Amino acid sequence: MTSRQQPKTLWLGRWGFILAATGSAVGLGNIWKFPYMTGEYGGGAFVLVYLACILAVGVPIMMVEIAFGRRGRGSPIDAIRRVAQESGRGRGWSLLGWMAMLCGFLILSFYVVVAGWAFSYLWKTVSGGLAGSSVDDMAAIFAANNANPWVLGFWSTLVTVATMFIVGTGVQKGIERSVSWMMPGMVVMLAIMIGYAVFSGGFGQGVAFLFSFDLGSLSSEGLLAALGHAFFTLSLASGAILTYGAYLPDHSSIARTTFTVAIADTLVALMAGLAIFPVIFANGMDPAAGPGLLFMSLPLAFQAMPMGMLFAAIFFLMLSMAALTSAISMIEATVAWLNESRGISRVTASWSAGLVLWTLSTLAMLSFNVGAEWTLAGMHVFDWLDYLTSRFMMPLGGLGMALMAGFVIRNAIFRSELGLSPGSYSAWLFMVRYVSPLGIVLIFIDSLGLVSLDLGRQWPWLLALLALFTLGGEWLTPRFGRQRIVQGRS
Ligand code: PHE
């Protein structure tokens, strides 16, 4: 503990970090992206792999990130560099921090567009633009909303400005307050929606779609998508959680915090699925409708409910807030870095980062209208930003951090940061050394077409492979001067 850096700022109160990290994790990823991806990749098998990735990859890596942040007390670049140096390693490791920071920035540049959708639907609800619409009208309304670059640009610009304003005003004041009432509010809203869905006539079908699976049916594309989404939804490998970890007080338990955030996040995603799919099936809509799924389905449900427009307004308000608390966490790393390492004030840092961001997000926004023709390999700027970050940068960045924590950093550092019992510590080390990396690597090799994974049939082989790696790794480790898992028990 002694060589932990001194923090400049800390979260206020016992719940500060948990609230902020949950605010970061729970967002459009849970309510917009998870349902539409589940629809696109065929349901239950995707959900199962996603849940497995949360547990086997997401949770251990989230602990790594929070520990890096708290130990190094700084932006991802500085924190990782400091912890590496404390372990007698070179500055080169901070490259992982650079990649994470860039990743958060790129995500935000398309995230503000989707957050803009949420804001515009809030406005539509309040101004009566959604009332009395049929299934077909909903699709037309969504399309029309995207077709006008001025309107769409207005909303994404508004989100960008709001985000930069909050981040510019500082850590505690801006972020903490909003999450404490918004999070429970979201859960209540989703519970009401599920209550409605139960009577919608499509509930059984929705539940079956989400939870019955045939693992062989999941494509390699779907596997990689599930892995990438586990990173996305927990805000990992993008600088967000690591930077928030830098403000975590010394005495907080990293493991307990991680589990709280992961459980809340998963709960909201599953609740969103349970609220949306019954409506889809009850109205004979296509679950694979893509990114517009949420915006075309829930408004139908609201319409059929008593006081539906009031509920719709509350729902889209919550969604907009959830998007904002995630957005601010994506840019916090960049602003913290400009502030700490470059001596630029938070306000200036935030507005200059915002300007670059706005330019990129405008390109992403134009994908839906003027730039509909600007494609590369069949994908727009918007799609590329999502694809590069979720499918590549986050899984690879996470792999790097897991291997770094498992093999490169002195065991004593993580042992004192995590403060786990010897048994739990060994389990965590086993996860970051072997289980998470093997999972990520296998899914990658599979997506390149080099092997073809069928988890349902091949699991005994995969377990044997894991055992082989573990034995090999544990045999080799002492030869590189780091402790083995069992010695880590001392
Ligand atoms: N986890 C957020 C969501 O699910 C998105 C996010 C990604 C936030 C990366 C921060 C960093 O909406």
Short mmCIF file of C-alpha atoms and ligand atoms in Angstrom, two decimals:
data_model
loop_
_atom_site.label_atom_id
_atom_site.label_comp_id
_atom_site.label_asym_id
_atom_site.label_seq_id
_atom_site.Cartn_x
_atom_site.Cartn_y
_atom_site.Cartn_z
CA MET A 1 0.00 0.00 0.00
CA THR A 2 2.83 2.33 0.83
CA SER A 3 3.85 3.15 -2.71
CA ARG A 4 0.37 3.91 -3.96
CA GLN A 5 0.23 7.36 -5.53
CA GLN A 6 -1.53 10.14 -3.71
CA PRO A 7 -4.86 11.03 -5.29
CA LYS A 8 -5.70 14.56 -6.40
CA THR A 9 -9.44 14.02 -6.23
CA LEU A 10 -11.61 11.31 -4.70
CA TRP A 11 -15.22 10.26 -5.05
CA LEU A 12 -17.40 11.70 -2.35
CA GLY A 13 -18.80 9.24 0.11
CA ARG A 14 -19.01 5.50 0.31
CA TRP A 15 -21.21 5.14 -2.76
CA GLY A 16 -19.47 7.65 -4.96
CA PHE A 17 -17.47 5.23 -7.05
CA ILE A 18 -20.17 2.61 -7.30
CA LEU A 19 -22.66 5.20 -8.48
CA ALA A 20 -20.31 6.70 -11.01
CA ALA A 21 -19.09 3.35 -12.33
CA THR A 22 -22.63 2.04 -12.58
CA GLY A 23 -23.59 5.24 -14.34
CA SER A 24 -20.80 4.59 -16.81
CA ALA A 25 -21.62 0.92 -17.32
CA VAL A 26 -25.39 1.23 -17.59
CA GLY A 27 -26.26 3.14 -20.70
CA LEU A 28 -27.26 2.76 -24.31
CA GLY A 29 -25.19 -0.42 -24.38
CA ASN A 30 -27.74 -2.11 -22.12
CA ILE A 31 -30.97 -0.68 -23.40
CA TRP A 32 -30.27 0.01 -27.07
CA LYS A 33 -27.32 -2.14 -28.13
CA PHE A 34 -27.81 -5.37 -26.18
CA PRO A 35 -31.38 -5.96 -27.40
CA TYR A 36 -30.66 -5.16 -31.03
CA MET A 37 -27.53 -7.33 -31.10
CA THR A 38 -29.40 -10.17 -29.43
CA GLY A 39 -32.01 -9.81 -32.14
CA GLU A 40 -29.42 -9.74 -34.88
CA TYR A 41 -27.51 -12.78 -33.65
CA GLY A 42 -30.55 -14.90 -33.05
CA GLY A 43 -31.28 -14.74 -29.29
CA GLY A 44 -30.42 -17.17 -26.50
CA ALA A 45 -27.01 -18.42 -27.62
CA PHE A 46 -25.77 -14.85 -27.95
CA VAL A 47 -27.13 -14.03 -24.49
CA LEU A 48 -25.44 -17.06 -22.95
CA VAL A 49 -22.03 -16.32 -24.47
CA TYR A 50 -22.39 -12.66 -23.48
CA LEU A 51 -23.12 -13.66 -19.86
CA ALA A 52 -20.17 -16.07 -19.86
CA CYS A 53 -17.90 -13.31 -21.19
CA ILE A 54 -19.06 -10.91 -18.47
CA LEU A 55 -18.16 -13.44 -15.82
CA ALA A 56 -14.98 -14.97 -17.22
CA VAL A 57 -13.49 -11.96 -18.96
CA GLY A 58 -15.29 -8.79 -17.89
CA VAL A 59 -15.26 -9.14 -14.11
CA PRO A 60 -11.57 -10.12 -13.72
CA ILE A 61 -10.49 -7.40 -16.13
CA MET A 62 -12.61 -4.78 -14.42
CA MET A 63 -10.74 -5.60 -11.21
CA VAL A 64 -7.46 -5.18 -13.09
CA GLU A 65 -8.49 -1.76 -14.39
CA ILE A 66 -9.71 -0.40 -11.07
CA ALA A 67 -6.51 -1.64 -9.42
CA PHE A 68 -4.35 -0.02 -12.10
CA GLY A 69 -6.25 3.23 -11.68
CA ARG A 70 -6.05 3.33 -7.92
CA ARG A 71 -2.42 2.25 -7.74
CA GLY A 72 -1.26 4.67 -10.41
CA ARG A 73 -3.73 7.45 -9.53
CA GLY A 74 -4.00 9.03 -12.93
CA SER A 75 -5.20 8.83 -16.51
CA PRO A 76 -4.80 5.38 -18.12
CA ILE A 77 -1.51 6.44 -19.72
CA ASP A 78 0.04 7.73 -16.51
CA ALA A 79 -1.43 5.12 -14.20
CA ILE A 80 -0.29 2.16 -16.27
CA ARG A 81 3.15 3.69 -16.75
CA ARG A 82 3.56 4.24 -13.01
CA VAL A 83 2.48 0.74 -12.09
CA ALA A 84 4.78 -0.73 -14.74
CA GLN A 85 7.67 1.31 -13.45
CA GLU A 86 6.92 0.26 -9.90
CA SER A 87 7.40 -3.28 -11.18
CA GLY A 88 10.67 -2.37 -12.82
CA ARG A 89 9.20 -2.38 -16.32
CA GLY A 90 9.58 0.22 -19.05
CA ARG A 91 7.35 3.10 -20.09
CA GLY A 92 6.32 1.20 -23.21
CA TRP A 93 3.47 -0.44 -21.32
CA SER A 94 1.66 2.85 -21.23
CA LEU A 95 0.81 2.14 -24.87
CA LEU A 96 -2.09 0.13 -23.47
CA GLY A 97 -3.28 3.31 -21.78
CA TRP A 98 -3.03 5.25 -25.05
CA MET A 99 -5.07 2.66 -26.84
CA ALA A 100 -7.72 2.69 -24.12
CA MET A 101 -7.96 6.45 -24.17
CA LEU A 102 -8.29 6.55 -27.94
CA CYS A 103 -10.89 3.81 -27.78
CA GLY A 104 -13.08 5.77 -25.32
CA PHE A 105 -12.83 8.79 -27.58
CA LEU A 106 -13.82 6.85 -30.70
CA ILE A 107 -16.75 5.21 -28.92
CA LEU A 108 -18.03 8.57 -27.77
CA SER A 109 -17.97 9.88 -31.32
CA PHE A 110 -20.73 7.50 -32.39
CA TYR A 111 -22.34 7.22 -28.97
CA VAL A 112 -23.39 10.86 -29.04
CA VAL A 113 -25.38 10.14 -32.20
CA VAL A 114 -27.37 7.38 -30.51
CA ALA A 115 -27.73 9.49 -27.38
CA GLY A 116 -29.08 12.13 -29.75
CA TRP A 117 -31.76 9.66 -30.81
CA ALA A 118 -32.75 9.24 -27.18
CA PHE A 119 -32.98 13.00 -26.69
CA SER A 120 -34.96 13.48 -29.87
CA TYR A 121 -37.43 10.77 -28.86
CA LEU A 122 -37.84 12.49 -25.53
CA TRP A 123 -38.72 15.64 -27.44
CA LYS A 124 -41.04 13.78 -29.81
CA THR A 125 -42.91 12.27 -26.87
CA VAL A 126 -43.32 15.56 -25.07
CA SER A 127 -44.38 17.36 -28.23
CA GLY A 128 -46.86 14.67 -29.18
CA GLY A 129 -45.03 13.44 -32.27
CA LEU A 130 -45.37 9.76 -31.42
CA ALA A 131 -49.02 9.53 -30.49
CA GLY A 132 -51.30 7.30 -32.52
CA SER A 133 -48.63 5.72 -34.68
CA SER A 134 -48.83 2.24 -36.17
CA VAL A 135 -46.04 -0.32 -36.52
CA ASP A 136 -45.21 1.04 -39.96
CA ASP A 137 -45.36 4.64 -38.78
CA MET A 138 -42.74 3.84 -36.14
CA ALA A 139 -40.27 2.67 -38.77
CA ALA A 140 -41.04 5.73 -40.87
CA ILE A 141 -40.60 8.07 -37.90
CA PHE A 142 -37.22 6.53 -37.12
CA ALA A 143 -36.12 6.84 -40.75
CA ALA A 144 -37.33 10.43 -41.02
CA ASN A 145 -35.50 11.32 -37.82
CA ASN A 146 -32.25 10.16 -39.39
CA ALA A 147 -32.84 11.62 -42.81
CA ASN A 148 -32.43 15.27 -41.87
CA PRO A 149 -28.77 16.04 -41.04
CA TRP A 150 -29.69 19.35 -39.40
CA VAL A 151 -32.10 17.81 -36.94
CA LEU A 152 -29.91 14.80 -36.21
CA GLY A 153 -26.87 17.04 -35.99
CA PHE A 154 -28.68 19.33 -33.60
CA TRP A 155 -29.32 16.50 -31.15
CA SER A 156 -25.85 14.98 -31.30
CA THR A 157 -24.30 18.43 -30.93
CA LEU A 158 -26.50 19.03 -27.91
CA VAL A 159 -25.27 15.79 -26.34
CA THR A 160 -21.66 16.69 -27.10
CA VAL A 161 -22.02 20.11 -25.52
CA ALA A 162 -23.78 18.71 -22.43
CA THR A 163 -21.09 16.06 -22.00
CA MET A 164 -18.22 18.48 -22.30
CA PHE A 165 -19.91 20.92 -19.95
CA ILE A 166 -20.34 18.28 -17.23
CA VAL A 167 -16.82 16.94 -17.62
CA GLY A 168 -15.36 20.43 -17.65
CA THR A 169 -16.93 21.29 -14.31
CA GLY A 170 -15.11 18.48 -12.51
CA VAL A 171 -15.36 15.02 -11.16
CA GLN A 172 -17.65 14.98 -8.17
CA LYS A 173 -19.95 17.87 -8.80
CA GLY A 174 -20.87 16.97 -12.33
CA ILE A 175 -21.15 13.25 -12.27
CA GLU A 176 -22.11 11.88 -8.92
CA ARG A 177 -25.36 13.69 -8.31
CA SER A 178 -27.24 12.59 -11.37
CA VAL A 179 -26.60 8.87 -11.00
CA SER A 180 -28.05 8.41 -7.54
CA TRP A 181 -31.64 9.08 -8.60
CA MET A 182 -31.38 8.03 -12.21
CA MET A 183 -30.28 4.45 -11.68
CA PRO A 184 -33.15 3.31 -9.44
CA GLY A 185 -35.49 5.29 -11.69
CA MET A 186 -34.38 3.31 -14.74
CA VAL A 187 -34.94 -0.01 -12.98
CA VAL A 188 -38.44 1.04 -11.94
CA MET A 189 -39.28 2.15 -15.48
CA LEU A 190 -38.06 -1.10 -16.95
CA ALA A 191 -40.03 -3.06 -14.36
CA ILE A 192 -43.19 -1.21 -15.43
CA MET A 193 -42.43 -2.00 -19.06
CA ILE A 194 -41.91 -5.67 -18.27
CA GLY A 195 -45.17 -5.64 -16.34
CA TYR A 196 -46.84 -4.40 -19.50
CA ALA A 197 -44.96 -6.92 -21.65
CA VAL A 198 -46.31 -9.79 -19.57
CA PHE A 199 -49.78 -9.00 -20.89
CA SER A 200 -48.74 -8.06 -24.40
CA GLY A 201 -49.34 -11.50 -25.83
CA GLY A 202 -45.71 -11.97 -26.84
CA PHE A 203 -44.13 -12.55 -23.44
CA GLY A 204 -43.61 -16.30 -23.72
CA GLN A 205 -42.08 -15.90 -27.13
CA GLY A 206 -39.85 -13.09 -25.91
CA VAL A 207 -38.59 -15.11 -22.95
CA ALA A 208 -37.97 -18.13 -25.16
CA PHE A 209 -36.08 -15.99 -27.64
CA LEU A 210 -33.82 -14.60 -24.92
CA PHE A 211 -33.17 -17.71 -22.89
CA SER A 212 -33.43 -20.83 -25.01
CA PHE A 213 -30.30 -21.56 -26.95
CA ASP A 214 -28.48 -23.80 -29.30
CA LEU A 215 -24.82 -22.97 -29.00
CA GLY A 216 -24.01 -24.45 -32.39
CA SER A 217 -26.22 -21.83 -34.01
CA LEU A 218 -24.07 -18.87 -33.01
CA SER A 219 -21.86 -17.66 -35.88
CA SER A 220 -18.22 -16.70 -35.26
CA GLU A 221 -19.30 -13.14 -35.92
CA GLY A 222 -21.82 -13.54 -33.12
CA LEU A 223 -19.21 -14.93 -30.73
CA LEU A 224 -16.89 -11.99 -31.31
CA ALA A 225 -19.81 -9.60 -31.03
CA ALA A 226 -20.78 -11.09 -27.64
CA LEU A 227 -17.22 -10.76 -26.37
CA GLY A 228 -16.92 -7.19 -27.63
CA HIS A 229 -20.23 -6.29 -26.10
CA ALA A 230 -19.16 -7.61 -22.69
CA PHE A 231 -16.32 -5.07 -22.79
CA PHE A 232 -18.56 -2.32 -24.10
CA THR A 233 -21.30 -2.74 -21.57
CA LEU A 234 -18.90 -2.79 -18.61
CA SER A 235 -17.02 0.25 -20.01
CA LEU A 236 -13.76 -1.71 -20.10
CA ALA A 237 -10.57 -1.16 -22.08
CA SER A 238 -11.72 2.33 -22.96
CA GLY A 239 -10.20 4.32 -20.16
CA ALA A 240 -13.50 4.88 -18.37
CA ILE A 241 -13.35 2.42 -15.49
CA LEU A 242 -9.60 2.78 -15.09
CA THR A 243 -9.81 6.56 -14.76
CA TYR A 244 -12.73 6.34 -12.34
CA GLY A 245 -10.65 3.83 -10.37
CA ALA A 246 -8.04 6.52 -9.96
CA TYR A 247 -10.50 8.40 -7.73
CA LEU A 248 -11.36 5.37 -5.59
CA PRO A 249 -10.58 5.81 -1.89
CA ASP A 250 -7.90 3.57 -0.37
CA HIS A 251 -10.18 1.55 1.84
CA SER A 252 -12.83 0.56 -0.73
CA SER A 253 -13.00 -3.08 -1.76
CA ILE A 254 -12.31 -3.48 -5.47
CA ALA A 255 -13.90 -6.92 -5.69
CA ARG A 256 -17.13 -5.93 -4.01
CA THR A 257 -17.40 -2.81 -6.12
CA THR A 258 -16.78 -4.75 -9.32
CA PHE A 259 -19.45 -7.31 -8.57
CA THR A 260 -21.97 -4.65 -7.65
CA VAL A 261 -21.43 -2.81 -10.92
CA ALA A 262 -21.42 -5.97 -13.05
CA ILE A 263 -24.62 -7.29 -11.48
CA ALA A 264 -26.45 -3.97 -11.84
CA ASP A 265 -25.32 -3.71 -15.44
CA THR A 266 -26.38 -7.24 -16.37
CA LEU A 267 -29.70 -6.82 -14.64
CA VAL A 268 -30.57 -3.71 -16.61
CA ALA A 269 -29.61 -5.36 -19.92
CA LEU A 270 -31.74 -8.44 -19.25
CA MET A 271 -34.62 -6.26 -18.09
CA ALA A 272 -34.39 -4.24 -21.30
CA GLY A 273 -34.52 -7.47 -23.30
CA LEU A 274 -37.58 -8.62 -21.37
CA ALA A 275 -39.31 -5.31 -21.96
CA ILE A 276 -38.55 -5.11 -25.68
CA PHE A 277 -38.83 -8.57 -27.24
CA PRO A 278 -42.39 -9.36 -26.16
CA VAL A 279 -43.50 -6.12 -27.85
CA ILE A 280 -41.59 -7.11 -30.97
CA PHE A 281 -43.24 -10.51 -31.16
CA ALA A 282 -46.69 -9.35 -30.15
CA ASN A 283 -46.66 -6.87 -33.05
CA GLY A 284 -45.13 -9.23 -35.57
CA MET A 285 -42.01 -7.11 -35.93
CA ASP A 286 -38.58 -8.36 -36.97
CA PRO A 287 -36.23 -8.93 -33.99
CA ALA A 288 -33.29 -8.44 -36.37
CA ALA A 289 -34.40 -4.92 -37.34
CA GLY A 290 -31.02 -3.51 -36.27
CA PRO A 291 -30.11 -0.28 -34.44
CA GLY A 292 -33.64 1.13 -34.63
CA LEU A 293 -35.13 -1.78 -32.66
CA LEU A 294 -35.58 0.01 -29.34
CA PHE A 295 -36.96 3.17 -30.93
CA MET A 296 -39.45 1.32 -33.07
CA SER A 297 -40.70 -1.13 -30.45
CA LEU A 298 -41.13 0.54 -27.06
CA PRO A 299 -43.12 3.53 -28.34
CA LEU A 300 -45.71 1.02 -29.55
CA ALA A 301 -46.00 -0.38 -26.06
CA PHE A 302 -46.28 3.07 -24.54
CA GLN A 303 -49.13 3.92 -26.85
CA ALA A 304 -51.17 0.97 -25.76
CA MET A 305 -50.66 1.68 -22.05
CA PRO A 306 -52.84 3.93 -19.92
CA MET A 307 -50.93 7.19 -19.39
CA GLY A 308 -48.53 5.82 -21.95
CA MET A 309 -47.13 9.14 -23.13
CA LEU A 310 -46.28 10.14 -19.59
CA PHE A 311 -44.41 6.85 -19.13
CA ALA A 312 -42.75 7.31 -22.51
CA ALA A 313 -41.51 10.74 -21.53
CA ILE A 314 -40.11 9.45 -18.24
CA PHE A 315 -38.50 6.51 -20.02
CA PHE A 316 -36.77 8.59 -22.68
CA LEU A 317 -35.66 11.07 -20.04
CA MET A 318 -34.05 8.22 -18.09
CA LEU A 319 -32.50 6.83 -21.25
CA SER A 320 -31.03 10.21 -22.12
CA MET A 321 -29.60 10.54 -18.63
CA ALA A 322 -28.18 7.03 -18.72
CA ALA A 323 -26.53 7.87 -22.01
CA LEU A 324 -25.06 11.06 -20.56
CA THR A 325 -23.55 9.39 -17.49
CA SER A 326 -21.87 6.91 -19.83
CA ALA A 327 -20.76 9.58 -22.27
CA ILE A 328 -19.01 11.61 -19.60
CA SER A 329 -17.02 8.57 -18.52
CA MET A 330 -15.70 7.96 -22.04
CA ILE A 331 -14.03 11.35 -22.27
CA GLU A 332 -12.92 11.60 -18.64
CA ALA A 333 -9.65 9.77 -19.45
CA THR A 334 -8.73 12.24 -22.18
CA VAL A 335 -9.59 15.26 -20.07
CA ALA A 336 -7.76 13.86 -17.03
CA TRP A 337 -4.70 13.21 -19.16
CA LEU A 338 -4.67 16.67 -20.76
CA ASN A 339 -5.17 18.15 -17.31
CA GLU A 340 -2.57 16.18 -15.38
CA SER A 341 0.11 15.55 -17.93
CA ARG A 342 -0.21 18.62 -20.11
CA GLY A 343 -1.19 21.09 -17.43
CA ILE A 344 -4.26 22.26 -19.34
CA SER A 345 -7.20 23.34 -17.19
CA ARG A 346 -10.16 20.95 -17.12
CA VAL A 347 -12.40 23.47 -18.81
CA THR A 348 -10.02 24.14 -21.71
CA ALA A 349 -9.15 20.45 -21.99
CA SER A 350 -12.77 19.52 -22.12
CA TRP A 351 -13.79 22.05 -24.77
CA SER A 352 -10.81 21.34 -27.01
CA ALA A 353 -11.36 17.59 -26.82
CA GLY A 354 -15.02 18.34 -27.47
CA LEU A 355 -14.22 20.16 -30.69
CA VAL A 356 -12.30 17.22 -32.14
CA LEU A 357 -15.01 14.92 -30.93
CA TRP A 358 -17.72 17.01 -32.53
CA THR A 359 -15.98 16.84 -35.91
CA LEU A 360 -15.72 13.07 -35.79
CA SER A 361 -19.25 12.61 -34.47
CA THR A 362 -20.60 14.79 -37.26
CA LEU A 363 -19.06 12.39 -39.77
CA ALA A 364 -20.69 9.52 -37.90
CA MET A 365 -24.02 11.35 -37.85
CA LEU A 366 -23.86 11.98 -41.61
CA SER A 367 -23.70 8.20 -42.17
CA PHE A 368 -27.46 8.23 -41.79
CA ASN A 369 -28.22 10.82 -44.42
CA VAL A 370 -25.88 12.89 -46.61
CA GLY A 371 -23.06 10.38 -46.25
CA ALA A 372 -25.14 7.29 -46.88
CA GLU A 373 -22.91 6.59 -49.87
CA TRP A 374 -19.61 6.97 -48.03
CA THR A 375 -18.92 3.35 -47.28
CA LEU A 376 -15.87 1.19 -47.02
CA ALA A 377 -16.37 -2.56 -47.27
CA GLY A 378 -20.08 -1.89 -47.04
CA MET A 379 -19.88 -0.02 -43.72
CA HIS A 380 -20.42 3.64 -42.89
CA VAL A 381 -18.30 5.82 -40.64
CA PHE A 382 -20.77 5.09 -37.82
CA ASP A 383 -20.48 1.34 -38.32
CA TRP A 384 -16.71 1.47 -38.59
CA LEU A 385 -16.34 3.33 -35.30
CA ASP A 386 -18.48 0.74 -33.57
CA TYR A 387 -16.82 -2.18 -35.32
CA LEU A 388 -13.22 -1.12 -34.71
CA THR A 389 -13.75 -0.34 -31.04
CA SER A 390 -16.01 -3.23 -29.99
CA ARG A 391 -14.55 -6.01 -32.10
CA PHE A 392 -10.87 -5.10 -31.97
CA MET A 393 -9.66 -2.36 -29.70
CA MET A 394 -11.52 -3.41 -26.57
CA PRO A 395 -10.90 -7.18 -26.70
CA LEU A 396 -7.23 -6.66 -27.62
CA GLY A 397 -6.73 -3.90 -25.05
CA GLY A 398 -8.37 -6.12 -22.44
CA LEU A 399 -6.13 -9.01 -23.42
CA GLY A 400 -3.09 -6.78 -23.02
CA MET A 401 -4.18 -5.61 -19.58
CA ALA A 402 -5.01 -9.12 -18.38
CA LEU A 403 -1.63 -10.49 -19.47
CA MET A 404 0.13 -7.48 -18.03
CA ALA A 405 -1.59 -7.87 -14.67
CA GLY A 406 -1.08 -11.63 -14.69
CA PHE A 407 2.52 -11.91 -15.78
CA VAL A 408 4.29 -8.58 -15.91
CA ILE A 409 3.35 -6.69 -12.76
CA ARG A 410 4.68 -7.83 -9.40
CA ASN A 411 2.19 -10.03 -7.62
CA ALA A 412 2.55 -8.02 -4.44
CA ILE A 413 1.05 -4.94 -6.10
CA PHE A 414 -2.21 -6.55 -7.14
CA ARG A 415 -2.34 -8.59 -3.97
CA SER A 416 -2.36 -5.45 -1.86
CA GLU A 417 -4.68 -3.50 -4.18
CA LEU A 418 -7.29 -6.23 -4.45
CA GLY A 419 -7.08 -7.19 -0.77
CA LEU A 420 -8.59 -10.63 -1.46
CA SER A 421 -8.32 -13.75 0.65
CA PRO A 422 -5.52 -16.03 -0.59
CA GLY A 423 -7.98 -18.41 -2.24
CA SER A 424 -9.89 -15.68 -4.06
CA TYR A 425 -6.66 -14.02 -5.11
CA SER A 426 -5.44 -17.27 -6.69
CA ALA A 427 -8.76 -17.63 -8.48
CA TRP A 428 -8.49 -14.09 -9.85
CA LEU A 429 -4.90 -14.68 -10.96
CA PHE A 430 -5.94 -17.88 -12.70
CA MET A 431 -8.66 -15.96 -14.53
CA VAL A 432 -6.46 -13.11 -15.76
CA ARG A 433 -3.56 -15.36 -16.65
CA TYR A 434 -5.34 -18.17 -18.42
CA VAL A 435 -9.12 -18.11 -18.65
CA SER A 436 -9.71 -14.57 -19.97
CA PRO A 437 -6.74 -14.55 -22.38
CA LEU A 438 -7.55 -17.99 -23.76
CA GLY A 439 -11.19 -17.00 -24.23
CA ILE A 440 -10.28 -13.81 -26.08
CA VAL A 441 -7.65 -15.50 -28.25
CA LEU A 442 -9.89 -18.41 -29.18
CA ILE A 443 -12.76 -16.15 -30.17
CA PHE A 444 -10.36 -14.13 -32.31
CA ILE A 445 -8.89 -17.14 -34.04
CA ASP A 446 -12.40 -18.35 -34.64
CA SER A 447 -13.44 -15.04 -36.18
CA LEU A 448 -10.47 -15.18 -38.54
CA GLY A 449 -11.76 -18.53 -39.71
CA LEU A 450 -8.70 -20.45 -38.52
CA VAL A 451 -10.66 -22.75 -36.24
CA SER A 452 -14.34 -23.21 -35.98
CA LEU A 453 -15.65 -23.15 -32.45
CA ASP A 454 -18.74 -25.06 -31.42
CA LEU A 455 -18.92 -24.59 -27.68
CA GLY A 456 -21.72 -27.08 -27.29
CA ARG A 457 -19.65 -29.95 -28.65
CA GLN A 458 -16.05 -28.92 -28.07
CA TRP A 459 -16.10 -27.92 -24.42
CA PRO A 460 -14.13 -30.99 -23.21
CA TRP A 461 -11.35 -30.08 -25.64
CA LEU A 462 -11.42 -26.49 -24.56
CA LEU A 463 -11.09 -27.50 -20.91
CA ALA A 464 -8.13 -29.73 -21.81
CA LEU A 465 -6.54 -26.81 -23.66
CA LEU A 466 -7.04 -24.58 -20.65
CA ALA A 467 -5.41 -27.18 -18.40
CA LEU A 468 -2.50 -27.46 -20.78
CA PHE A 469 -1.98 -23.71 -20.85
CA THR A 470 -2.22 -23.47 -17.10
CA LEU A 471 0.34 -26.21 -16.50
CA GLY A 472 2.66 -24.82 -19.17
CA GLY A 473 2.33 -21.28 -17.90
CA GLU A 474 2.87 -22.23 -14.29
CA TRP A 475 5.94 -24.20 -15.24
CA LEU A 476 7.41 -21.34 -17.26
CA THR A 477 6.49 -18.48 -14.93
CA PRO A 478 9.20 -18.94 -12.25
CA ARG A 479 11.75 -18.91 -15.04
CA PHE A 480 10.78 -15.32 -15.79
CA GLY A 481 10.98 -14.25 -12.19
CA ARG A 482 7.28 -13.79 -11.33
CA GLN A 483 5.38 -15.87 -8.82
CA ARG A 484 3.27 -18.85 -9.68
CA ILE A 485 -0.37 -18.93 -8.74
CA VAL A 486 0.15 -21.18 -5.76
CA GLN A 487 3.12 -19.21 -4.48
CA GLY A 488 0.90 -16.16 -4.75
CA ARG A 489 -0.99 -17.62 -1.81
CA SER A 490 1.68 -16.70 0.73
N1 PHE B 1 -20.98 0.92 -20.89
C1 PHE B 1 -21.62 1.95 -21.63
C2 PHE B 1 -23.00 1.46 -22.07
O1 PHE B 1 -23.29 0.31 -21.93
C3 PHE B 1 -20.81 2.38 -22.82
C4 PHE B 1 -19.40 2.72 -22.52
C5 PHE B 1 -18.37 2.14 -23.23
C6 PHE B 1 -19.08 3.65 -21.51
C7 PHE B 1 -17.05 2.44 -22.97
C8 PHE B 1 -17.75 3.96 -21.27
C9 PHE B 1 -16.76 3.38 -21.99
O2 PHE B 1 -23.77 2.21 -22.59
#
